[in-house]
Amino acid sequence: MAALLKVRNLKTQFRTEGGLVKAVDGISYHVDEQEIIGLVGESGCGKSVSQLSTLQLIPNPPGEVVDGEVIFEGKDLLKFGANGEKMRSVRGGKISMIFQEPMTSLNPVLTVGEQLVEMLELHLKMPRQAAEKRAVELLEMVGIPDASARIDNYPHQFSGGMRQRIMIAMAISCNPKLVIADEPTTAVDVTTQAQLLELMKDMVRRFNVSLIIVTHNLGVVARYAQRIYVMYAGRIIESGTSKDIFIDSYHPYTVGLLKSVPRLDEQRGKKLVPISGLPPNLVNMPDICAFRPRCPYATQCPGEGYPELRQISDQHFVACHIDFQGKSREFYAK
Amino acid sequence: MGTYIVRRVLLSIVVLLLITIITFLLLHIMPGDPAAIMLGIDAGPEQIEALRKELWLDRPLVVQYGHWLSNAIQGDLGKSVLYDEDVTGFITARLPVTMHLSLMALVLSAVLGVGAGIICAIRRGRILDSVITLAANIGVAIPIFWLGILGIYSLGLKLGWLPLQGYTSPFDDFWLSTSKAIMPVICLAIPSLALLARQTRSSMLEVVRQDYIRTAWAKGLKERVIVLKHALKNALIPVVTLLGIQLRILVGGSVLVEKVFNVPGMGRLLVDSVLGKDFIMVQACILVIALLVLLANLLVDISYGWLDPRVRYG
Ligand SMILES: Nc1ncnc2c1ncn2[C@@H]1O[C@H](COP(=O)(O)OP(=O)(O)OP(=O)(O)O)[C@@H](O)[C@H]1O
Ligand SMILES: [Mg+2]
C-alpha cells in the first residue's frame, strides 16, 4: 500500500528557562492509506509534540520544529507557511486531530452545531443550511441521541464521552485522509473508552481514512493498530507490526511496558512489574541511550553513544545496542 | 435567555427597593435634626418646627418612607432647601449632561481599551505591545484632575485649540458641544481605557493558551476568525466584569471632571448640594446615581448571559 504520510527525522525543540528541551529528537515514521497505527510511550515522551509538529501547531515561541520532513500527498507540509492558506487547508480538511481533553477541547461559548458548521463551510464550501443539515447527520452518526435538537446545545450540556463523540464527528466531517487521535480516551471511564475506540474504528473503515492512535496505554492499541511505534524520550525506540511489538518485543523498555499493564491472556494473580526509575528529563540530554539509567541490562550493555534503529525482521526495527538474538535475555540479566 | 433576563430584572427590582430604603434613611442616619441642620444656626424653633412639618419629619418613620416613596414614583423628589425649587427640575436638567459625557467616555474606553488589549495579545512581546502596555500603566496611575488641568493649560490656554471649560448641549450646537466635550471625555475615559486594555490583554493571553483554541487552529481556521470568534467572546467575560466596575468609577470620575471643567452635571450638583447642606437634593442625587448604577449592572449581567452560556443556563 502507498504511504499517505511519511515523516522523516522530525526534530522539535522548546527553549525554556531550564534549557533546551529536545521534545522530539529525530523521529521517522509512516502511515499507509487506510492503516491504523499506534504511537505509544510514557507521559512526556513527546507523543503530542510530534503530532502537533506535523501540522505546525507548536506554539512558537517557545517551540520550534528545527529539522525534518513531513511528506503528505507528495508535499512537505513543513515547507508551507505555518498559518498560511496551504497549511490551513490541510488542517481539519485533510488531516484532523482529536485531542485528549474532551472537557476543554470544545469552545464553551459556541454551540456544538456552530463548531461543526464552521468547518464544513470552510473546507467543503457548504452553504449554511446544507452544513447545518450535515452537522445533524454527523452527530447522529457518532451516536448523539436527538441530534437535531442537541445541535444548538453548548459543550457544557454534554458528558465527557458525548463531547469526545462530537470531537470525532468534527474530525471526520470534512472527509480527511488522516485522523490523529491524541489520547482520545484517557479522560473517560473504561466502558466509554471501549465505545469510543469502536466508534473510531468504524468511522475509519467507513470513510477510508487512516488513523494514528496516540496513547500511553498499550492495551488501547493492541486491538486496533496494525503497526505500532514505541517512543521513549523524544525518539522511536522500537517499531513493528502489532505482533512484533506484543509477541516478539525486543527493546527492554517495550518489554517493561508490557509487563506493567494487565493482560487478559495471562493468568490471574500474576504480578505487574513497573519499570523502575523515572523517565529522563528532556533538558540537555547526554548523547547516550536514554533508557540506560533504567535498563535492567545496563551493566552488560556493550554500546556507547545513541543506538540507531536497526532492522531485525521485515517490519521490525529497534534501537538497542544489545543483541538479544545472539544470546538469551537471561544471559544479559545476570 | 428569556428566563435568565426575567430573573435578573426581578432581582434588580428587589435591589431597587433596598436602594430606596437606604437613600430614604440617609436623611435620618445623619446626627442631629435634619431640619435644624438645613436651616443653619440662625433659625428659630418655630422655623425648625415648620420645616419638620413640611418634610413630614414629625410622623413615624414608616409613614414618612411611604409618603416619600409614593412621591418619588410620581417624580416628586421634594423641594431643594437651598433654592426652594423642585429637586426633579434640577435633576432633569443635569442628568443628560452627565449621561452624555459618561456614555461617550464609556464607549470610547470600551472600544479603544478592548481593541488595544487584543492588539497587545496578538503582538505579544513585540514593540507595539510594549508601547501600549507602558501607556496603559501610565494611564492607570494618572490622576484625573491633574490631567484635566494640564489639558486646560496646554490645549486650551497655550494652544487655543479647545474651549477651556463649560458645556453645550449637542442639540443646540453640535460642534461647539463636541469641542467642549473632548477634554472632559478623554479625562473620564483614560483610567477606564487603560484598565480595560490591561484586562483584555491578560485575559486574551490566558484564553489563547486554552485547549479549545488549539482545536480551532487544528480545524484550519484563519487567525482572524480564531481571535475574533473563538477567543474574544471567552476573553470578554472578565472584561465585562471590569466594565461593570468601571461604570461605578465613572460616576466618581464625573464628580472630579465636572468640577475641573465647570460642567453643570450630576457630579457637580451632588458636590454643591453636600457643601450647601441641601440634604433633599443630596438624597435625590444619590437615588438617581444608584439607579443608574443598578441599570448598568443589569446590562452587565445580561451581557454576561449573552457571552457565557454556562451563566445563562446555570
Ligand atoms: N509549551 C511547551 N514548553 C516547554 N516544553 C514543552 C511544551 N510543550 C511540551 N513540552 C515538553 O515536551 C515534552 C513532550 O511533551 P508531550 O506533550 O509531547 O508529551 P506526551 O508524550 O504527549 O505526554 P502525555 O502522555 O502526558 O500527553 C515534555 O517533556 C514537555 O516538557
Ligand atoms: Mg500528550
XYZ file of C-alpha atoms and ligand atoms in Angstrom:
680
model
C 0.000 0.000 0.000
C 1.111 3.519 -0.664
C 2.359 5.662 2.168
C -0.041 8.505 2.929
C 2.185 10.271 5.404
C 5.921 9.961 5.674
C 7.720 11.711 8.488
C 11.484 11.834 8.331
C 13.929 12.906 11.035
C 11.455 15.259 12.727
C 13.025 17.391 15.459
C 11.108 19.764 17.703
C 12.681 21.772 20.482
C 11.479 24.116 23.186
C 13.513 26.961 24.572
C 12.740 27.039 28.286
C 14.295 28.745 31.280
C 15.792 25.421 32.340
C 17.474 24.939 28.976
C 16.786 23.448 25.568
C 14.135 20.709 25.637
C 14.543 18.273 22.763
C 10.957 17.063 22.967
C 11.096 15.254 19.643
C 14.584 14.289 18.564
C 14.692 12.903 15.060
C 11.760 10.552 14.655
C 10.732 8.895 11.411
C 7.525 7.033 10.740
C 5.000 6.467 8.032
C 1.294 5.818 7.783
C -0.158 3.898 4.872
C -3.555 4.539 3.377
C -6.400 3.180 5.493
C -3.972 1.993 8.108
C -4.351 2.286 11.866
C -1.107 2.850 13.677
C -0.359 3.279 17.362
C 2.134 5.681 18.887
C 2.914 4.576 22.408
C 5.076 5.876 25.231
C 5.124 7.230 28.752
C 3.786 10.647 29.610
C 6.122 13.406 28.473
C 7.999 11.364 25.868
C 6.969 13.712 23.067
C 3.962 11.992 21.507
C 1.719 15.045 21.408
C 4.529 17.357 20.380
C 5.410 15.114 17.453
C 1.819 15.077 16.207
C 1.321 18.799 16.671
C 4.593 19.373 14.826
C 3.399 17.666 11.665
C 0.551 20.187 11.425
C 2.794 23.083 12.515
C 0.683 23.624 15.608
C 3.585 24.028 18.018
C 3.408 27.417 19.761
C 6.439 29.427 18.681
C 7.935 30.726 20.936
C 8.842 28.666 22.931
C 8.735 25.740 20.496
C 10.183 25.220 17.041
C 10.387 22.404 14.522
C 14.103 22.569 13.786
C 14.542 19.757 11.298
C 12.783 17.079 9.312
C 10.255 16.470 6.592
C 6.560 15.674 6.742
C 5.626 14.329 3.331
C 1.866 14.180 2.817
C 0.401 13.546 -0.630
C 3.822 14.193 -2.084
C 4.352 17.598 -0.465
C 6.439 18.583 2.550
C 4.000 20.184 4.994
C 6.832 21.823 6.916
C 7.644 23.891 3.819
C 4.210 25.527 3.995
C 3.954 28.819 5.901
C 2.838 27.996 9.443
C -0.596 29.615 9.241
C -0.769 30.136 5.517
C -3.551 29.100 3.179
C -1.962 25.755 2.199
C -1.293 24.646 5.756
C -4.780 25.643 6.869
C -6.448 23.685 4.087
C -4.641 20.558 5.308
C -5.628 21.127 8.938
C -9.097 19.812 9.526
C -9.574 19.288 5.812
C -7.088 16.508 5.034
C -5.588 15.756 8.423
C -7.706 16.286 11.508
C -6.989 15.869 15.201
C -8.913 14.626 18.195
C -7.492 15.811 21.491
C -7.021 14.352 24.911
C -9.302 16.603 26.956
C -12.931 16.421 25.919
C -13.860 18.845 28.692
C -11.679 21.663 27.434
C -11.162 20.982 23.754
C -14.512 22.362 22.638
C -15.187 26.085 22.808
C -17.516 26.689 25.797
C -19.243 29.742 24.327
C -20.159 28.362 20.901
C -22.847 25.758 20.211
C -21.584 22.365 19.077
C -23.527 22.918 15.866
C -21.645 26.121 15.157
C -18.343 24.402 15.831
C -19.199 21.721 13.283
C -20.782 24.028 10.737
C -17.848 26.411 10.552
C -15.591 23.540 9.484
C -17.994 22.368 6.774
C -18.339 25.904 5.465
C -14.584 26.378 5.472
C -13.310 23.164 3.924
C -16.238 21.839 1.917
C -17.567 25.308 0.986
C -21.048 24.148 2.003
C -23.760 26.786 2.218
C -25.030 27.408 5.746
C -28.231 25.371 5.505
C -26.618 22.339 3.940
C -23.867 22.500 6.536
C -26.403 22.550 9.363
C -28.150 19.539 7.912
C -24.854 17.726 7.510
C -23.888 18.583 11.090
C -27.023 16.875 12.390
C -26.256 13.800 10.282
C -22.719 13.696 11.618
C -23.893 13.888 15.209
C -26.389 11.098 14.561
C -23.635 9.051 13.008
C -21.445 9.262 16.109
C -24.377 8.291 18.299
C -25.670 11.542 19.798
C -29.354 10.915 20.548
C -31.835 13.585 19.466
C -29.150 15.238 17.363
C -31.378 17.781 15.619
C -32.257 19.352 18.970
C -28.864 18.978 20.589
C -27.107 20.737 17.767
C -27.974 24.018 19.496
C -26.577 22.917 22.844
C -23.317 24.103 24.309
C -20.445 21.792 25.236
C -21.153 22.006 28.972
C -24.519 20.349 28.365
C -22.813 17.113 27.253
C -20.931 14.449 29.211
C -17.233 13.818 28.596
C -17.928 10.780 26.426
C -20.502 12.688 24.383
C -18.103 15.548 23.857
C -15.482 13.152 22.611
C -18.068 11.785 20.168
C -18.625 15.337 18.984
C -14.866 15.716 18.528
C -14.894 12.539 16.456
C -17.746 13.933 14.353
C -15.742 17.114 13.810
C -12.637 15.149 12.911
C -14.335 13.148 10.156
C -16.659 15.925 8.999
C -14.591 17.163 6.073
C -13.597 13.765 4.671
C -9.973 13.838 5.801
C -7.358 11.345 4.708
C -5.839 11.008 8.148
C -7.181 11.370 11.678
C -4.765 11.811 14.560
C -6.338 10.860 17.876
C -4.158 12.114 20.723
C -5.087 10.048 23.778
C -8.747 10.268 22.825
C -9.891 8.060 25.669
C -7.625 8.963 28.574
C -10.133 11.181 30.335
C -13.168 8.873 30.160
C -14.185 5.710 32.006
C -13.325 2.250 30.707
C -16.721 1.429 29.162
C -16.886 4.738 27.338
C -13.286 4.228 26.288
C -14.160 0.964 24.552
C -17.211 2.513 22.868
C -15.201 5.449 21.580
C -12.474 3.225 20.191
C -15.022 1.049 18.408
C -16.663 4.165 17.033
C -13.351 5.446 15.723
C -12.585 2.118 14.127
C -15.991 2.113 12.417
C -15.514 5.634 11.138
C -12.070 4.808 9.817
C -13.446 1.830 7.908
C -16.470 3.675 6.644
C -14.676 6.736 5.346
C -11.444 5.020 4.296
C -9.241 7.192 6.442
C -6.002 6.359 8.168
C -5.759 6.727 11.923
C -2.918 7.434 14.316
C -3.848 6.481 17.870
C -1.561 8.203 20.349
C -1.649 6.688 23.814
C 0.388 5.714 26.836
C -1.754 2.612 27.206
C -0.535 -0.349 25.167
C -3.818 -2.130 25.865
C -5.674 0.518 23.863
C -3.724 -0.016 20.657
C -3.408 -3.789 20.939
C -6.842 -4.437 19.450
C -6.863 -1.784 16.795
C -3.434 -0.883 15.459
C -1.808 -2.740 12.606
C 1.586 -1.255 13.337
C 2.971 0.324 16.477
C 5.710 2.837 17.197
C 7.118 2.936 20.715
C 8.589 6.275 21.783
C 10.979 6.973 24.586
C 12.424 10.376 25.497
C 11.715 12.002 22.167
C 12.815 9.117 19.940
C 11.294 5.992 18.487
C 12.985 3.036 20.120
C 11.012 0.186 18.568
C 8.526 -0.218 15.776
C 6.826 -3.064 14.016
C 3.578 -4.873 13.470
C 1.360 -5.472 16.477
C 2.710 -8.998 16.600
C 6.312 -7.731 16.535
C 5.616 -5.454 19.463
C 3.405 -7.656 21.600
C 4.826 -11.130 20.946
C 8.378 -10.547 19.780
C 9.016 -7.383 21.775
C 12.694 -6.653 21.729
C 13.640 -3.416 23.434
C 13.917 -3.714 27.237
C 11.643 -0.664 27.513
C 8.903 -2.251 25.399
C 9.239 -5.452 27.400
C 8.964 -3.424 30.595
C 5.909 -1.562 29.311
C 4.170 -4.837 28.537
C 4.924 -6.224 31.970
C 3.471 -3.111 33.569
C -0.006 -3.390 32.000
C -2.565 -6.055 32.868
C -3.282 -8.529 30.090
C -6.367 -10.607 29.551
C -4.482 -13.556 28.114
C -2.434 -14.082 31.248
C -3.096 -15.931 34.444
C -4.842 -14.124 37.221
C -2.698 -13.153 40.162
C 0.398 -12.538 38.053
C 2.250 -9.526 39.366
C 2.530 -6.350 37.334
C 6.096 -5.124 37.214
C 6.537 -1.383 36.896
C 9.641 -0.112 35.111
C 11.999 1.105 37.812
C 13.131 4.714 37.847
C 11.653 7.749 36.122
C 11.627 8.869 32.504
C 14.545 11.240 31.887
C 14.273 14.977 31.967
C 14.473 16.070 28.346
C 16.573 19.137 29.141
C 20.182 18.894 27.984
C 20.146 15.133 27.372
C 23.550 13.479 27.029
C 24.135 11.578 23.793
C 23.733 8.086 25.201
C 20.878 5.607 25.157
C 18.194 7.474 27.075
C 16.902 4.285 28.637
C 20.295 3.278 30.018
C 19.710 4.579 33.577
C 16.605 2.385 33.878
C 17.724 -0.549 31.767
C 17.960 -3.873 33.626
C 20.760 -4.891 31.247
C 22.748 -1.686 31.575
C 25.813 -3.279 33.157
C 26.098 -5.735 30.257
C 25.408 -3.153 27.572
C 28.264 -3.113 25.073
C 27.275 0.067 23.289
C 28.282 3.659 23.596
C 26.575 6.676 22.117
C 22.993 6.622 20.971
C 21.841 3.344 19.406
C 20.489 3.783 15.886
C 17.327 1.977 14.786
C 18.235 -1.297 13.128
C 16.095 -3.779 11.291
C 15.675 -7.141 12.944
C 12.953 -8.538 10.729
C 10.729 -7.441 7.861
C 8.955 -4.534 9.579
C 10.528 -4.774 12.991
C 13.027 -2.062 13.954
C 14.694 -1.461 17.282
C 17.178 0.979 18.806
C 19.167 -1.115 21.273
C 22.860 -1.939 21.492
C 22.287 -5.393 22.882
C 21.973 -8.368 20.553
C 19.302 -10.459 22.218
C 19.046 -12.651 19.154
C 22.581 -13.974 19.647
C 22.306 -14.699 23.359
C 19.292 -15.137 25.621
C 17.882 -12.399 27.860
C 18.774 -14.457 30.890
C 22.411 -14.250 29.858
C 22.340 -10.459 29.989
C 20.149 -10.289 33.068
C 22.840 -11.689 35.328
C -32.058 33.614 27.718
C -35.593 34.929 28.345
C -35.943 33.410 31.802
C -32.423 34.492 32.636
C -33.271 38.130 31.854
C -36.528 37.950 33.795
C -34.628 36.603 36.809
C -32.070 39.398 36.612
C -34.801 42.032 36.294
C -36.707 40.673 39.301
C -33.519 40.668 41.325
C -32.866 44.256 40.271
C -36.306 45.278 41.500
C -35.528 43.863 44.932
C -32.232 45.730 44.976
C -34.067 48.846 43.832
C -36.364 48.671 46.865
C -33.362 48.312 49.166
C -31.785 51.324 47.498
C -34.843 53.470 48.129
C -34.878 52.448 51.791
C -31.212 53.284 52.229
C -31.462 56.619 50.418
C -34.514 57.493 52.436
C -32.751 56.663 55.678
C -29.766 58.776 54.628
C -31.569 61.825 55.871
C -32.165 60.211 59.249
C -28.849 58.492 59.797
C -27.051 61.802 59.963
C -26.606 63.048 63.509
C -28.856 65.839 64.660
C -32.191 67.077 63.403
C -32.209 67.378 59.596
C -34.448 70.447 59.702
C -32.176 72.231 62.156
C -29.069 71.393 60.145
C -30.640 72.522 56.897
C -31.749 75.833 58.307
C -28.426 76.586 59.993
C -27.719 78.127 63.395
C -29.715 81.307 62.882
C -33.053 79.503 62.657
C -35.544 79.824 65.459
C -37.521 76.889 66.954
C -40.747 77.837 65.091
C -38.956 77.838 61.763
C -37.450 74.434 62.504
C -40.827 73.097 63.570
C -42.415 74.387 60.370
C -39.793 72.679 58.199
C -40.181 69.458 60.189
C -43.920 69.554 59.431
C -43.296 70.296 55.799
C -40.876 67.400 55.463
C -43.182 65.043 57.421
C -40.376 64.638 59.932
C -42.839 64.580 62.810
C -44.512 61.355 61.613
C -43.434 57.740 62.193
C -40.551 56.592 60.011
C -42.632 54.052 58.060
C -45.234 56.634 57.161
C -42.505 59.026 56.112
C -40.972 56.377 53.877
C -44.301 55.513 52.264
C -45.020 59.163 51.614
C -41.548 59.805 50.221
C -41.626 56.691 48.007
C -45.056 57.391 46.531
C -43.954 60.939 45.755
C -40.697 59.689 44.274
C -42.535 57.265 41.986
C -44.594 60.183 40.712
C -41.391 62.052 40.022
C -41.538 64.324 43.049
C -38.327 64.104 44.998
C -39.005 67.089 47.222
C -38.004 70.719 47.270
C -34.455 71.971 47.375
C -33.803 73.720 50.668
C -31.223 75.960 49.063
C -33.171 77.122 46.011
C -36.723 76.474 47.188
C -37.476 74.753 43.884
C -38.420 71.204 42.864
C -35.403 68.901 43.002
C -36.700 66.990 39.988
C -36.250 70.033 37.772
C -32.568 70.265 38.693
C -32.041 66.610 38.050
C -33.739 66.547 34.656
C -31.513 69.459 33.652
C -28.274 67.974 34.955
C -28.672 64.256 34.286
C -28.471 64.392 30.451
C -25.209 66.350 30.737
C -23.557 63.671 32.827
C -25.049 60.880 30.745
C -23.776 62.492 27.560
C -20.196 62.758 28.788
C -20.117 59.430 30.646
C -21.583 57.409 27.809
C -19.139 58.903 25.349
C -16.303 58.125 27.745
C -17.613 54.610 28.254
C -17.905 53.818 24.558
C -14.510 55.366 23.887
C -12.786 53.399 26.635
C -14.553 50.131 25.817
C -13.811 50.240 22.097
C -10.244 51.516 22.358
C -9.426 49.552 25.518
C -10.613 46.201 24.186
C -9.076 46.919 20.781
C -5.715 47.833 22.280
C -5.816 44.754 24.504
C -6.431 42.462 21.529
C -3.586 44.050 19.562
C -1.236 43.601 22.524
C -2.196 39.955 22.910
C -1.679 39.196 19.215
C 1.600 41.123 19.089
C 2.741 39.838 22.437
C 6.319 40.765 23.242
C 6.698 42.986 20.181
C 7.295 46.733 20.252
C 3.628 47.689 19.805
C 2.685 45.539 22.802
C 5.355 47.163 24.972
C 4.339 50.675 23.939
C 0.642 50.097 24.613
C 1.315 48.306 27.893
C 3.532 51.155 29.080
C 0.896 53.714 28.074
C -1.789 51.688 29.873
C 0.276 51.556 33.046
C 0.725 55.312 32.943
C -2.982 55.739 32.218
C -3.974 53.719 35.266
C -1.729 55.760 37.535
C -2.530 59.248 36.232
C -4.739 61.461 38.447
C -7.789 62.702 36.515
C -7.844 66.258 37.851
C -4.158 66.732 37.110
C -4.698 65.521 33.563
C -7.670 67.875 33.264
C -5.754 70.906 34.459
C -2.837 70.016 32.193
C -5.252 69.765 29.262
C -6.873 73.093 30.010
C -3.473 74.729 30.317
C -1.850 73.279 27.183
C -4.665 72.645 24.681
C -6.899 75.422 25.942
C -4.765 78.292 27.198
C -1.475 77.868 25.330
C -2.564 76.427 22.010
C -6.130 77.660 21.996
C -7.352 74.541 20.156
C -10.181 73.700 22.514
C -12.552 75.674 24.720
C -11.312 75.969 28.285
C -14.391 74.763 30.072
C -18.168 74.579 30.220
C -20.787 72.546 28.460
C -23.111 72.964 25.495
C -25.849 70.545 24.560
C -25.198 68.731 21.280
C -28.758 69.608 20.237
C -28.000 73.325 20.491
C -24.663 73.411 18.722
C -23.146 70.068 17.820
C -19.624 71.243 17.001
C -19.262 73.540 19.946
C -20.677 70.818 22.153
C -18.226 68.257 20.831
C -15.213 70.546 21.123
C -16.158 71.306 24.716
C -16.732 67.618 25.444
C -13.392 66.381 24.094
C -11.244 67.123 27.116
C -13.680 66.018 29.836
C -14.483 62.825 27.935
C -10.806 61.995 27.481
C -10.133 62.629 31.165
C -13.042 60.421 32.131
C -12.094 57.701 29.666
C -8.368 57.362 30.239
C -8.348 55.446 33.540
C -11.030 53.000 32.324
C -9.447 52.700 28.923
C -6.094 51.801 30.458
C -7.612 49.262 32.862
C -9.710 47.666 30.136
C -6.718 47.397 27.817
C -4.714 45.638 30.511
C -7.557 43.308 31.411
C -8.311 42.439 27.783
C -4.638 41.765 27.096
C -4.208 39.443 30.037
C -7.454 37.564 29.538
C -6.786 37.162 25.814
C -3.355 35.758 26.617
C -4.993 33.390 29.073
C -7.621 32.283 26.555
C -5.259 31.668 23.624
C -3.457 29.077 25.742
C -6.644 27.058 26.185
C -7.221 23.689 24.546
C -10.201 24.869 22.513
C -8.038 27.461 20.791
C -5.615 24.713 19.830
C -8.643 22.822 18.482
C -9.622 25.895 16.469
C -6.144 26.075 14.919
C -6.263 22.349 14.186
C -9.528 22.902 12.303
C -7.724 25.127 9.846
C -9.474 28.370 10.768
C -7.922 31.743 9.944
C -6.194 33.669 12.702
C -8.766 36.448 12.408
C -11.643 34.011 12.980
C -9.839 32.381 15.885
C -9.144 35.707 17.579
C -12.473 37.421 16.968
C -14.843 34.459 17.177
C -13.242 31.797 19.333
C -11.010 33.754 21.683
C -12.616 37.166 22.099
C -16.003 36.015 23.351
C -14.308 33.995 26.070
C -11.827 36.725 26.882
C -14.574 39.333 27.219
C -16.171 37.592 30.206
C -13.736 39.040 32.784
C -13.596 42.286 30.796
C -17.343 42.751 31.202
C -16.986 42.343 34.959
C -14.437 45.107 34.920
C -16.684 47.219 32.720
C -19.383 46.949 35.396
C -16.946 48.271 37.958
C -15.824 50.988 35.550
C -19.374 52.338 35.396
C -19.257 52.999 39.104
C -15.814 54.568 38.826
C -17.134 56.736 36.023
C -19.662 58.227 38.439
C -16.843 59.125 40.815
C -14.826 60.471 37.892
C -17.722 62.715 36.865
C -17.599 64.445 40.225
C -13.966 65.421 39.652
C -14.136 66.147 35.949
C -17.282 68.243 36.193
C -15.596 70.314 38.884
C -12.398 70.801 36.883
C -14.144 71.643 33.600
C -17.010 73.520 35.185
C -19.606 71.222 33.657
C -23.122 71.544 35.077
C -23.764 67.805 35.580
C -24.933 65.485 38.334
C -21.496 65.203 39.871
C -21.209 68.910 40.451
C -24.788 69.145 41.629
C -24.014 66.480 44.224
C -20.869 68.218 45.454
C -22.518 71.633 45.605
C -25.511 70.210 47.477
C -23.335 68.482 50.034
C -21.392 71.675 50.626
C -24.649 73.670 50.767
C -26.227 71.172 53.204
C -29.103 70.721 50.745
C -29.951 67.232 52.008
C -33.091 66.757 49.948
C -31.056 67.396 46.829
C -28.270 65.092 48.039
C -30.829 62.387 48.651
C -32.274 62.776 45.176
C -28.863 62.797 43.505
C -27.791 59.656 45.300
C -31.039 57.913 44.406
C -30.624 58.747 40.735
C -26.963 57.745 40.651
C -27.751 54.486 42.444
C -30.485 53.802 39.905
C -28.059 54.360 37.061
C -25.510 52.021 38.581
C -28.228 49.438 39.099
C -29.290 49.732 35.478
C -25.691 49.431 34.355
C -25.253 46.294 36.437
C -28.366 44.825 34.912
C -26.920 45.435 31.458
C -23.640 43.850 32.542
C -25.485 40.780 33.837
C -27.430 40.452 30.622
C -24.290 40.697 28.514
C -22.760 38.017 30.747
C -25.607 35.720 29.820
C -25.117 36.586 26.179
C -21.379 35.837 26.353
C -21.387 32.778 28.549
C -23.971 30.027 28.039
C -22.905 28.437 31.350
C -24.288 31.505 33.131
C -27.423 31.604 31.019
C -28.397 28.029 31.751
C -26.823 27.884 35.201
N 4.920 24.598 25.510
C 5.958 23.867 25.980
N 7.007 24.480 26.556
C 8.050 23.771 27.024
N 8.140 22.431 26.975
C 7.121 21.757 26.411
C 5.978 22.436 25.892
N 5.129 21.519 25.406
C 5.718 20.315 25.621
N 6.914 20.461 26.220
C 7.837 19.389 26.599
O 7.885 18.438 25.592
C 7.933 17.144 26.129
C 6.969 16.247 25.429
O 5.635 16.648 25.724
P 4.375 15.929 25.085
O 3.218 16.755 25.433
O 4.627 15.644 23.661
O 4.315 14.567 25.880
P 3.313 13.367 25.671
O 4.130 12.231 25.269
O 2.211 13.784 24.763
O 2.782 13.135 27.141
P 1.302 12.865 27.681
O 1.114 11.384 27.635
O 1.358 13.368 29.081
O 0.355 13.611 26.818
C 7.640 17.248 27.612
O 8.775 16.893 28.334
C 7.326 18.697 27.837
O 8.014 19.151 28.960
Mg 0.117 14.208 25.075
